[in-house]
Tab-separated table of C-alpha atoms in Angstrom:
chain	number	residue	atom	x	y	z
A	145	TYR	CA	42.693	11.349	18.644
A	146	VAL	CA	39.821	13.475	17.282
A	147	MET	CA	36.962	13.552	19.801
A	148	SER	CA	34.912	16.533	18.573
A	149	VAL	CA	34.691	18.764	15.513
A	150	GLU	CA	32.954	22.092	15.015
A	151	MET	CA	31.999	22.807	11.416
A	152	SER	CA	31.272	26.378	10.402
A	153	GLU	CA	28.651	27.686	7.991
A	154	GLY	CA	30.062	27.989	4.488
A	155	LEU	CA	31.524	24.479	4.430
A	156	GLU	CA	30.183	22.692	1.315
A	157	THR	CA	32.248	19.491	1.070
A	158	ILE	CA	33.675	16.929	3.477
A	159	TYR	CA	36.389	15.190	1.480
A	160	ASP	CA	37.399	11.535	1.110
A	161	GLU	CA	38.540	9.837	4.331
A	162	ALA	CA	38.472	13.141	6.246
A	163	PHE	CA	37.535	11.472	9.551
A	164	MET	CA	38.305	7.861	8.664
A	165	GLU	CA	39.053	5.687	11.730
A	166	CYS	CA	38.258	8.544	14.131
A	167	VAL	CA	36.948	6.019	16.624
A	168	LEU	CA	36.426	8.524	19.475
A	169	LEU	CA	34.383	11.021	17.467
A	170	GLY	CA	30.977	10.985	19.180
A	171	SER	CA	28.672	13.428	17.390
A	172	MET	CA	28.507	15.701	14.366
A	173	ASN	CA	26.280	18.669	13.581
A	174	PHE	CA	26.570	19.439	9.890
A	175	PRO	CA	26.060	23.045	8.703
A	176	SER	CA	23.203	23.938	6.367
A	177	SER	CA	25.783	24.915	3.718
A	178	LEU	CA	27.026	21.315	3.400
A	179	ARG	CA	26.288	19.814	-0.030
A	180	GLU	CA	28.482	16.703	-0.256
A	181	ILE	CA	29.987	14.066	2.025
A	182	LYS	CA	32.563	12.158	0.003
A	183	ALA	CA	33.716	8.529	0.061
A	184	ARG	CA	34.764	6.978	3.390
A	185	ALA	CA	34.572	10.360	5.145
A	186	PHE	CA	33.522	8.740	8.448
A	187	TYR	CA	34.631	5.178	7.645
A	188	ASN	CA	34.787	3.055	10.795
A	189	ALA	CA	33.982	5.955	13.128
A	190	GLY	CA	32.586	3.419	15.552
A	191	ASN	CA	31.634	5.875	18.301
A	192	LEU	CA	29.835	8.334	16.015
A	193	MET	CA	26.300	7.835	17.314
A	194	ASP	CA	24.627	11.180	16.674
A	195	VAL	CA	24.651	13.176	13.432
A	196	SER	CA	22.392	15.972	12.228
A	197	PHE	CA	21.878	16.297	8.462
A	198	GLN	CA	20.506	19.599	7.128
A	199	GLU	CA	18.326	20.381	4.116
A	200	GLY	CA	20.620	21.237	1.222
A	201	LEU	CA	22.803	18.140	1.466
A	202	LYS	CA	22.796	16.473	-1.960
A	203	SER	CA	25.205	13.533	-1.891
A	204	VAL	CA	26.643	10.903	0.459
A	205	GLY	CA	29.663	9.064	-0.952
A	206	GLU	CA	30.645	5.400	-1.062
A	207	TYR	CA	31.119	3.814	2.372
A	208	ALA	CA	30.885	7.302	3.904
A	209	PHE	CA	29.574	5.968	7.245
A	210	TYR	CA	30.755	2.356	6.938
A	211	CYS	CA	30.606	0.710	10.387
A	212	ALA	CA	29.887	4.009	12.108
A	213	GLY	CA	28.074	3.961	15.453
A	214	LEU	CA	24.926	5.690	14.170
A	215	GLN	CA	21.664	4.844	15.938
A	216	SER	CA	19.304	6.723	13.614
A	217	VAL	CA	19.572	8.498	10.276
A	218	SER	CA	17.236	11.135	8.859
A	219	LEU	CA	18.390	12.440	5.503
A	220	PRO	CA	16.790	15.571	3.992
A	221	GLU	CA	14.616	15.538	0.873
A	222	SER	CA	17.444	17.291	-0.984
A	223	CYS	CA	19.729	14.255	-0.593
A	224	THR	CA	18.929	12.110	-3.622
A	225	ASP	CA	22.395	10.642	-4.240
A	226	ILE	CA	23.440	7.997	-1.721
A	227	ASN	CA	26.260	5.836	-3.011
A	228	THR	CA	27.279	2.184	-2.560
A	229	GLY	CA	27.598	0.986	1.010
A	230	ALA	CA	27.030	4.428	2.513
A	231	PHE	CA	25.736	2.975	5.810
A	232	TRP	CA	27.013	-0.593	5.458
A	233	GLY	CA	27.655	-2.301	8.768
A	234	CYS	CA	26.203	0.383	11.056
A	235	GLN	CA	25.383	-2.287	13.608
A	236	TYR	CA	23.546	0.020	16.047
A	237	LEU	CA	21.366	1.731	13.432
A	238	GLN	CA	17.685	1.147	14.234
A	239	THR	CA	15.749	3.603	12.049
A	240	ALA	CA	16.517	5.387	8.796
A	241	LYS	CA	14.668	7.902	6.668
A	242	ILE	CA	15.756	8.749	3.137
A	243	SER	CA	14.459	11.236	0.586
A	244	ASP	CA	11.186	10.304	-1.073
A	245	LYS	CA	12.651	11.719	-4.296
A	246	MET	CA	15.301	9.001	-4.647
A	247	GLU	CA	14.913	6.833	-7.746
A	248	ARG	CA	17.883	4.467	-7.367
A	249	LEU	CA	18.538	2.753	-4.039
A	250	THR	CA	22.160	1.748	-4.419
A	251	THR	CA	24.000	-1.461	-3.585
A	252	ALA	CA	24.466	-2.363	0.090
A	253	MET	CA	23.140	0.969	1.354
A	254	PHE	CA	22.044	-0.618	4.664
A	255	TYR	CA	23.752	-4.008	4.303
A	256	GLN	CA	24.456	-5.767	7.612
A	257	CYS	CA	22.850	-3.046	9.734
A	258	GLY	CA	21.873	-5.790	12.129
A	259	GLU	CA	19.540	-3.717	14.336
A	260	LEU	CA	17.771	-1.815	11.535
A	261	ARG	CA	14.022	-2.176	12.048
A	262	GLU	CA	12.549	0.607	9.956
A	263	VAL	CA	13.447	2.344	6.687
A	264	ASN	CA	11.210	3.918	4.065
A	265	ILE	CA	11.342	2.941	0.411
A	266	PRO	CA	10.659	6.132	-1.607
A	267	THR	CA	7.518	6.141	-3.732
A	268	SER	CA	9.676	7.293	-6.661
A	269	ALA	CA	12.151	4.390	-6.324
A	270	GLN	CA	12.675	2.503	-9.573
A	271	VAL	CA	15.644	0.335	-8.585
A	272	ILE	CA	16.509	-1.449	-5.361
A	273	GLY	CA	20.159	-2.447	-5.575
A	274	GLN	CA	21.974	-5.601	-4.541
A	275	PHE	CA	22.171	-6.323	-0.801
A	276	TRP	CA	20.269	-3.059	-0.193
A	277	ALA	CA	18.906	-3.999	3.248
A	278	SER	CA	19.935	-7.627	3.672
A	279	ASP	CA	20.874	-8.955	7.106
A	280	THR	CA	18.648	-6.438	8.900
A	281	GLN	CA	15.700	-6.633	11.308
A	282	LEU	CA	13.211	-4.974	8.932
A	283	SER	CA	9.651	-5.957	9.823
A	284	HIS	CA	7.755	-4.214	7.019
A	285	ILE	CA	8.360	-2.794	3.541
A	286	ASP	CA	6.147	-1.112	0.955
A	287	LEU	CA	7.249	-1.749	-2.619
A	288	PRO	CA	6.255	1.280	-4.755
A	289	GLU	CA	4.439	1.042	-8.079
A	290	ALA	CA	7.320	2.798	-9.852
A	291	LEU	CA	9.707	-0.043	-9.013
A	292	ASP	CA	11.071	-1.993	-11.994
A	293	SER	CA	14.073	-3.852	-10.541
A	294	ILE	CA	14.881	-5.678	-7.282
A	295	GLY	CA	18.540	-6.657	-7.085
A	296	LYS	CA	20.436	-9.674	-5.841
A	297	ALA	CA	19.869	-10.435	-2.145
A	298	ALA	CA	18.166	-7.063	-1.593
A	299	PHE	CA	16.189	-8.417	1.387
A	300	GLN	CA	18.049	-11.656	2.084
A	301	ASN	CA	18.105	-12.813	5.710
A	302	CYS	CA	15.386	-10.351	6.770
A	303	TYR	CA	13.890	-12.934	9.114
A	304	ASN	CA	11.509	-10.443	10.748
A	305	LEU	CA	9.957	-9.405	7.440
A	306	VAL	CA	6.734	-11.231	8.289
A	307	GLN	CA	4.236	-9.883	5.757
A	308	ASP	CA	2.515	-10.503	2.446
A	309	ILE	CA	4.597	-9.376	-0.547
A	310	VAL	CA	3.101	-8.071	-3.800
A	311	ILE	CA	5.674	-7.528	-6.549
A	312	PRO	CA	4.789	-4.362	-8.523
A	313	ASP	CA	3.669	-4.774	-12.124
A	314	LYS	CA	6.705	-2.991	-13.625
A	315	VAL	CA	9.230	-5.411	-12.138
A	316	VAL	CA	10.564	-7.637	-14.929
A	317	ASP	CA	13.336	-9.480	-13.116
A	318	LEU	CA	13.785	-10.581	-9.517
A	319	GLY	CA	17.471	-10.893	-8.628
A	320	GLU	CA	18.882	-14.069	-7.160
A	321	PHE	CA	18.390	-14.503	-3.401
A	322	ALA	CA	16.251	-11.310	-3.393
A	323	PHE	CA	14.017	-12.500	-0.528
A	324	ALA	CA	15.877	-15.654	0.526
A	325	ASN	CA	15.541	-16.575	4.204
A	326	SER	CA	13.020	-13.811	4.831
A	327	GLY	CA	9.848	-14.081	6.891
A	328	ILE	CA	7.331	-13.356	4.130
A	329	THR	CA	4.032	-15.205	4.455
A	330	SER	CA	2.560	-14.943	0.956
A	331	LEU	CA	3.643	-13.843	-2.499
A	332	LYS	CA	1.833	-12.395	-5.498
A	333	THR	CA	3.870	-11.419	-8.548
A	334	GLY	CA	2.933	-8.546	-10.862
A	335	ILE	CA	1.914	-8.942	-14.473
A	336	GLY	CA	5.276	-7.772	-15.829
A	337	LEU	CA	7.547	-10.336	-14.177
A	338	LYS	CA	9.492	-12.486	-16.652
A	339	THR	CA	12.326	-14.101	-14.685
A	340	MET	CA	12.968	-15.186	-11.114
A	341	GLY	CA	16.611	-15.635	-10.113
A	342	GLU	CA	18.393	-18.400	-8.253
A	343	SER	CA	17.109	-19.106	-4.716
A	344	VAL	CA	14.954	-15.980	-4.904
A	345	PHE	CA	12.499	-17.219	-2.246
A	346	SER	CA	14.467	-20.110	-0.782
A	347	GLY	CA	14.233	-20.574	2.954
A	348	CYS	CA	10.976	-18.616	3.325
A	349	HIS	CA	9.705	-21.058	5.915
A	350	GLY	CA	6.563	-19.078	6.729
A	351	MET	CA	5.274	-18.727	3.175
A	352	THR	CA	1.955	-20.524	2.727
A	353	SER	CA	0.593	-18.970	-0.475
A	354	VAL	CA	2.157	-18.137	-3.849
A	355	SER	CA	0.418	-16.622	-6.879
A	356	LEU	CA	2.596	-16.445	-9.996
A	357	ASN	CA	1.624	-14.276	-12.961
A	358	GLU	CA	0.811	-15.306	-16.498
A	359	GLY	CA	3.764	-14.000	-18.514
A	360	LEU	CA	6.386	-15.464	-16.183
A	361	GLU	CA	8.892	-17.391	-18.285
A	362	SER	CA	11.823	-18.547	-16.172
A	363	ILE	CA	12.124	-19.759	-12.561
A	364	GLY	CA	15.678	-20.061	-11.237
A	365	ILE	CA	17.335	-22.983	-9.495
A	366	ARG	CA	16.296	-23.563	-5.876
A	367	ALA	CA	13.755	-20.733	-6.225
A	368	PHE	CA	11.401	-22.121	-3.545
A	369	LYS	CA	13.711	-24.550	-1.743
A	370	TYR	CA	12.981	-25.045	1.960
A	371	ASN	CA	9.516	-23.451	1.772
A	372	ASN	CA	8.402	-26.025	4.306
A	373	TYR	CA	4.784	-24.894	4.706
A	374	LEU	CA	3.810	-24.201	1.098
A	375	PRO	CA	0.957	-26.662	0.397
A	376	ALA	CA	0.488	-26.105	-3.331
A	377	LEU	CA	1.872	-24.195	-6.286
A	378	THR	CA	0.775	-23.394	-9.831
A	379	PHE	CA	3.202	-22.733	-12.675
A	380	PRO	CA	1.576	-20.370	-15.228
A	381	SER	CA	1.089	-21.490	-18.813
A	382	THR	CA	3.875	-19.171	-20.019
A	383	VAL	CA	6.692	-20.810	-18.027
A	384	THR	CA	9.339	-22.357	-20.298
A	385	PHE	CA	12.172	-23.088	-17.828
A	386	ILE	CA	12.378	-24.230	-14.209
A	387	GLY	CA	15.774	-24.626	-12.557
A	388	LYS	CA	16.939	-27.693	-10.685
A	389	GLU	CA	15.861	-28.192	-7.090
A	390	ALA	CA	13.304	-25.389	-7.440
A	391	LEU	CA	11.007	-27.203	-5.000
A	392	SER	CA	13.461	-29.143	-2.823
A	393	ASN	CA	12.360	-29.707	0.759
A	394	CYS	CA	8.879	-28.222	0.245
A	395	GLU	CA	7.708	-30.980	2.536
A	396	SER	CA	4.123	-29.752	3.037
A	397	MET	CA	3.400	-29.603	-0.679
A	398	THR	CA	0.865	-32.119	-1.873
A	399	GLU	CA	-0.125	-30.677	-5.250
A	400	LEU	CA	1.746	-28.997	-8.087
A	401	THR	CA	-0.160	-27.641	-11.092
A	402	SER	CA	1.802	-27.059	-14.287
A	403	LEU	CA	-0.281	-25.204	-16.884
A	404	PRO	CA	2.217	-25.057	-19.809
A	405	VAL	CA	1.085	-27.246	-22.708
A	406	VAL	CA	4.733	-28.086	-23.424
A	407	PRO	CA	6.521	-29.378	-20.296
A	408	PRO	CA	8.952	-26.653	-19.152
A	409	ALA	CA	12.632	-27.369	-19.723
A	410	THR	CA	14.733	-28.137	-16.637
A	411	ASP	CA	18.449	-28.495	-15.918
A	412	GLY	CA	18.044	-31.216	-13.319
A	413	ASP	CA	15.698	-32.727	-10.758
A	414	LEU	CA	13.043	-30.444	-9.263
A	415	PHE	CA	13.738	-32.014	-5.857
A	416	GLN	CA	16.815	-33.080	-3.950
A	417	VAL	CA	15.454	-36.598	-3.695
A	418	SER	CA	18.039	-37.755	-1.165
A	419	SER	CA	16.437	-35.570	1.519
A	420	TRP	CA	12.753	-35.704	0.471
A	421	ASP	CA	11.111	-37.370	-2.518
A	422	GLY	CA	8.673	-34.827	-3.906
A	423	TYR	CA	8.034	-37.008	-6.920
A	424	ALA	CA	6.281	-39.508	-4.643
A	425	ALA	CA	4.652	-37.020	-2.254
A	426	ILE	CA	3.177	-34.542	-4.737
A	427	THR	CA	0.366	-34.968	-7.252
A	428	LEU	CA	1.248	-33.251	-10.527
A	429	VAL	CA	-1.772	-31.699	-12.260
A	430	VAL	CA	-1.247	-30.991	-15.985
A	431	PRO	CA	-3.357	-30.050	-19.020
A	432	ALA	CA	-5.274	-33.089	-20.246
A	433	ALA	CA	-3.921	-32.741	-23.776
A	434	SER	CA	-0.350	-32.768	-22.434
A	435	GLU	CA	-0.546	-35.738	-20.085
A	436	GLU	CA	1.518	-38.033	-22.294
A	437	ALA	CA	4.124	-35.339	-22.976
A	438	TYR	CA	4.671	-34.853	-19.238
A	439	LYS	CA	4.825	-38.606	-18.628
A	440	ALA	CA	7.408	-39.001	-21.397
A	441	ASP	CA	9.632	-36.189	-20.114
A	442	ALA	CA	12.833	-37.260	-18.348
A	443	ILE	CA	12.125	-35.065	-15.313
A	444	TRP	CA	8.368	-34.543	-15.226
A	445	GLY	CA	7.798	-38.228	-15.875
A	446	LYS	CA	9.306	-39.042	-12.468
A	447	PHE	CA	6.133	-37.947	-10.667
A	448	LYS	CA	4.386	-41.056	-9.378
A	449	THR	CA	0.941	-39.433	-9.783
A	450	ILE	CA	0.141	-37.293	-12.824
A	451	ASP	CA	-3.424	-36.034	-12.944
A	452	PRO	CA	-4.680	-34.596	-16.244
A	453	GLY	CA	-6.650	-31.380	-15.906
A	454	VAL	CA	-9.547	-30.320	-18.108
A	455	SER	CA	-8.615	-28.840	-21.474
A	456	ALA	CA	-11.941	-27.225	-22.307
A	457	VAL	CA	-14.233	-24.906	-20.375
A	458	GLU	CA	-16.948	-26.983	-18.798
A	459	THR	CA	-20.137	-26.541	-16.836
A	460	VAL	CA	-20.502	-27.984	-13.351
A	461	ASP	CA	-22.107	-31.374	-12.752
A	462	GLU	CA	-24.797	-30.772	-10.130
A	463	GLU	CA	-23.637	-33.864	-8.181
A	464	VAL	CA	-20.087	-32.480	-7.864
A	465	THR	CA	-19.432	-29.470	-5.688
A	466	ILE	CA	-16.717	-26.814	-5.843
A	467	LEU	CA	-14.228	-26.917	-2.981
A	468	GLN	CA	-11.834	-24.132	-4.002
A	469	ILE	CA	-11.805	-21.412	-6.671
A	470	PHE	CA	-8.733	-19.705	-8.161
A	471	ASP	CA	-8.046	-17.203	-10.916
A	472	LEU	CA	-5.666	-18.021	-13.789
A	473	GLN	CA	-2.703	-16.833	-11.686
A	474	GLY	CA	-3.583	-19.233	-8.868
A	475	CYS	CA	-4.948	-16.531	-6.530
A	476	PRO	CA	-7.870	-17.761	-4.367
A	477	ARG	CA	-11.380	-16.435	-5.033
A	478	GLN	CA	-14.359	-16.415	-2.699
A	479	GLU	CA	-16.861	-17.138	-5.492
A	480	LEU	CA	-17.100	-17.654	-9.239
A	481	GLU	CA	-16.241	-14.449	-11.037
A	482	LYS	CA	-16.762	-13.260	-14.597
A	483	GLY	CA	-14.355	-14.984	-16.997
A	484	VAL	CA	-12.432	-18.221	-16.448
A	485	ASN	CA	-12.258	-19.769	-12.981
A	486	ILE	CA	-9.960	-22.645	-11.982
A	487	CYS	CA	-11.956	-24.876	-9.643
A	488	ARG	CA	-10.913	-27.789	-7.463
A	489	MET	CA	-13.898	-30.130	-7.277
A	490	SER	CA	-15.211	-32.509	-4.619
A	491	ASP	CA	-14.424	-35.517	-6.832
A	492	GLY	CA	-10.736	-34.553	-6.904
A	493	SER	CA	-10.736	-33.102	-10.409
A	494	VAL	CA	-9.671	-29.617	-11.483
A	495	LYS	CA	-12.025	-27.818	-13.875
A	496	LYS	CA	-12.071	-24.567	-15.774
A	497	ILE	CA	-15.470	-22.928	-15.355
A	498	VAL	CA	-16.545	-19.856	-17.300
A	499	LYS	CA	-19.114	-17.434	-15.976
């Protein structure tokens, strides 16, 4: 059994499976000459708790430290190539630092690192891969402005991720299950988002506020299922498709506003009626000119209460007061602002007010 290794200066590459299954190997001090750690080099080295990476390292291969015993990882700025599953299953890993120069955060990099509480997302990151940090204890993330893609289940089952999430403007697509079963409390999507995948925010029990962008076109099946404390939601006017069961078990929801003039297409019921009948519990607010179209639709027409909104910009009746103010994306405002304001009035109506 290999229990210790001394690596000399001049070594540039640790090859595939070099120390695979070396379960008694406890620590490793890499030389400054090291440039590459290849695939599965320390695969299942379960007792390898302490490693020291040096500036100059460029690449860490696939599953290089899969299920290793690492407790912390600090990779140098020179290491911009970390491959699939490099630290997958490092169950004792609590903190990780990666190069701020990385642009692609690859699939399952920290997947199932069950004790991971802290990892930086580089400001230069453009892609967060599938399962990147799912099943971890992350409590905070900062999504950089350069980001344009968040992959499938990237932050799924991050129950401790109790924070507001703002999706950067360059992100066009949110992968399925991207934030499912996470602790996020509110959501605001950037202006570039077009599609939301299946179950993307399902099981986010603590989420109480959602602001969806104009320009959003497609919302996947079960996208907001089991968001038990979400009281209201607005679908932007650009939405053309909403998947089945998108709002199942949103049992605190009392109002749903759908701004599209043409009722969005669906592939089934918006609610799993057998467990909770959202059609009876929720008031559907729609454009006044589209009231009959919604009532005639096979799915939208199931709502017991359909309330037509106001189609034209109006002034405020002095006898009616404003209770709540929102922008066109459904984000709350403290007061009327320049442009169009969506206002919920004391008489129960919803008005568009221009200032």
